[in-house]
Amino acid sequence: ISHDIPAAFRVGQQIAMLYRGRIIAKGTPEELKTIDNPYVQQFIQGSSEGPIDITEY
C-alpha cells in the first residue's frame, strides 16, 4: 500500500487502486496511466479537482 505513485509505478508490476474500500482499477503502471477512469486520473495526477472530494478526508 502506497500513496507514493512514482515509487509504486517504478517497482510495481501490477497496481490496484482502492477507493472507499473497493478496487476500482488494476493493471500495469502503463495501463493505469491511460485508463479512462476519472478517479484514477485525479489520484495519479495529484489533482484537487475531480470526482474525489478531498475535503471529506
PDB file of C-alpha atoms in Angstrom:
ATOM      1  CA  ILE A   1       0.000   0.000   0.000  1.00  0.00           C
ATOM      2  CA  SER A   2       1.433   3.361  -1.001  1.00  0.00           C
ATOM      3  CA  HIS A   3       0.437   6.910  -1.743  1.00  0.00           C
ATOM      4  CA  ASP A   4       3.817   7.455  -3.430  1.00  0.00           C
ATOM      5  CA  ILE A   5       2.658   6.994  -7.012  1.00  0.00           C
ATOM      6  CA  PRO A   6       6.058   7.452  -8.724  1.00  0.00           C
ATOM      7  CA  ALA A   7       7.659   4.839  -6.445  1.00  0.00           C
ATOM      8  CA  ALA A   8       4.768   2.406  -6.862  1.00  0.00           C
ATOM      9  CA  PHE A   9       4.925   2.775 -10.645  1.00  0.00           C
ATOM     10  CA  ARG A  10       8.705   2.194 -10.601  1.00  0.00           C
ATOM     11  CA  VAL A  11       8.624  -1.037  -8.601  1.00  0.00           C
ATOM     12  CA  GLY A  12       5.137  -2.451  -9.190  1.00  0.00           C
ATOM     13  CA  GLN A  13       4.338  -4.855 -11.990  1.00  0.00           C
ATOM     14  CA  GLN A  14       0.622  -4.737 -11.183  1.00  0.00           C
ATOM     15  CA  ILE A  15      -1.065  -1.853  -9.356  1.00  0.00           C
ATOM     16  CA  ALA A  16      -4.552  -1.749  -7.845  1.00  0.00           C
ATOM     17  CA  MET A  17      -6.339   1.413  -6.749  1.00  0.00           C
ATOM     18  CA  LEU A  18      -8.741   1.334  -3.832  1.00  0.00           C
ATOM     19  CA  TYR A  19     -11.486   3.899  -3.363  1.00  0.00           C
ATOM     20  CA  ARG A  20     -13.924   3.684  -0.463  1.00  0.00           C
ATOM     21  CA  GLY A  21     -12.847   0.135   0.305  1.00  0.00           C
ATOM     22  CA  ARG A  22     -13.227  -1.241  -3.214  1.00  0.00           C
ATOM     23  CA  ILE A  23     -10.752  -1.908  -6.001  1.00  0.00           C
ATOM     24  CA  ILE A  24     -11.766   0.488  -8.758  1.00  0.00           C
ATOM     25  CA  ALA A  25      -8.894  -0.234 -11.149  1.00  0.00           C
ATOM     26  CA  LYS A  26      -5.974  -2.572 -11.574  1.00  0.00           C
ATOM     27  CA  GLY A  27      -3.319  -3.147 -14.183  1.00  0.00           C
ATOM     28  CA  THR A  28       0.247  -2.361 -15.088  1.00  0.00           C
ATOM     29  CA  PRO A  29       1.536   1.142 -14.400  1.00  0.00           C
ATOM     30  CA  GLU A  30       1.274   1.903 -18.134  1.00  0.00           C
ATOM     31  CA  GLU A  31      -2.333   0.688 -18.243  1.00  0.00           C
ATOM     32  CA  LEU A  32      -3.293   2.839 -15.268  1.00  0.00           C
ATOM     33  CA  LYS A  33      -1.663   5.918 -16.796  1.00  0.00           C
ATOM     34  CA  THR A  34      -4.006   5.646 -19.777  1.00  0.00           C
ATOM     35  CA  ILE A  35      -7.149   4.206 -18.152  1.00  0.00           C
ATOM     36  CA  ASP A  36     -10.357   6.141 -18.793  1.00  0.00           C
ATOM     37  CA  ASN A  37     -11.323   6.483 -15.137  1.00  0.00           C
ATOM     38  CA  PRO A  38     -11.571   9.992 -13.681  1.00  0.00           C
ATOM     39  CA  TYR A  39     -10.913   8.773 -10.111  1.00  0.00           C
ATOM     40  CA  VAL A  40      -7.671   7.074 -11.118  1.00  0.00           C
ATOM     41  CA  GLN A  41      -6.540  10.004 -13.238  1.00  0.00           C
ATOM     42  CA  GLN A  42      -7.228  12.528 -10.467  1.00  0.00           C
ATOM     43  CA  PHE A  43      -5.232  10.442  -7.971  1.00  0.00           C
ATOM     44  CA  ILE A  44      -2.307   9.791 -10.328  1.00  0.00           C
ATOM     45  CA  GLN A  45      -2.100  13.473 -11.269  1.00  0.00           C
ATOM     46  CA  GLY A  46      -2.386  14.601  -7.660  1.00  0.00           C
ATOM     47  CA  SER A  47      -5.165  16.990  -8.606  1.00  0.00           C
ATOM     48  CA  SER A  48      -7.540  18.546  -6.105  1.00  0.00           C
ATOM     49  CA  GLU A  49     -10.187  18.826  -8.813  1.00  0.00           C
ATOM     50  CA  GLY A  50     -12.211  15.849  -9.928  1.00  0.00           C
ATOM     51  CA  PRO A  51     -14.669  13.303  -8.602  1.00  0.00           C
ATOM     52  CA  ILE A  52     -12.706  12.588  -5.403  1.00  0.00           C
ATOM     53  CA  ASP A  53     -13.820  15.102  -2.773  1.00  0.00           C
ATOM     54  CA  ILE A  54     -10.575  15.794  -0.927  1.00  0.00           C
ATOM     55  CA  THR A  55     -12.386  17.839   1.740  1.00  0.00           C
ATOM     56  CA  GLU A  56     -14.022  14.694   3.150  1.00  0.00           C
ATOM     57  CA  TYR A  57     -10.621  13.313   4.139  1.00  0.00           C
TER      58      TYR A  57
END
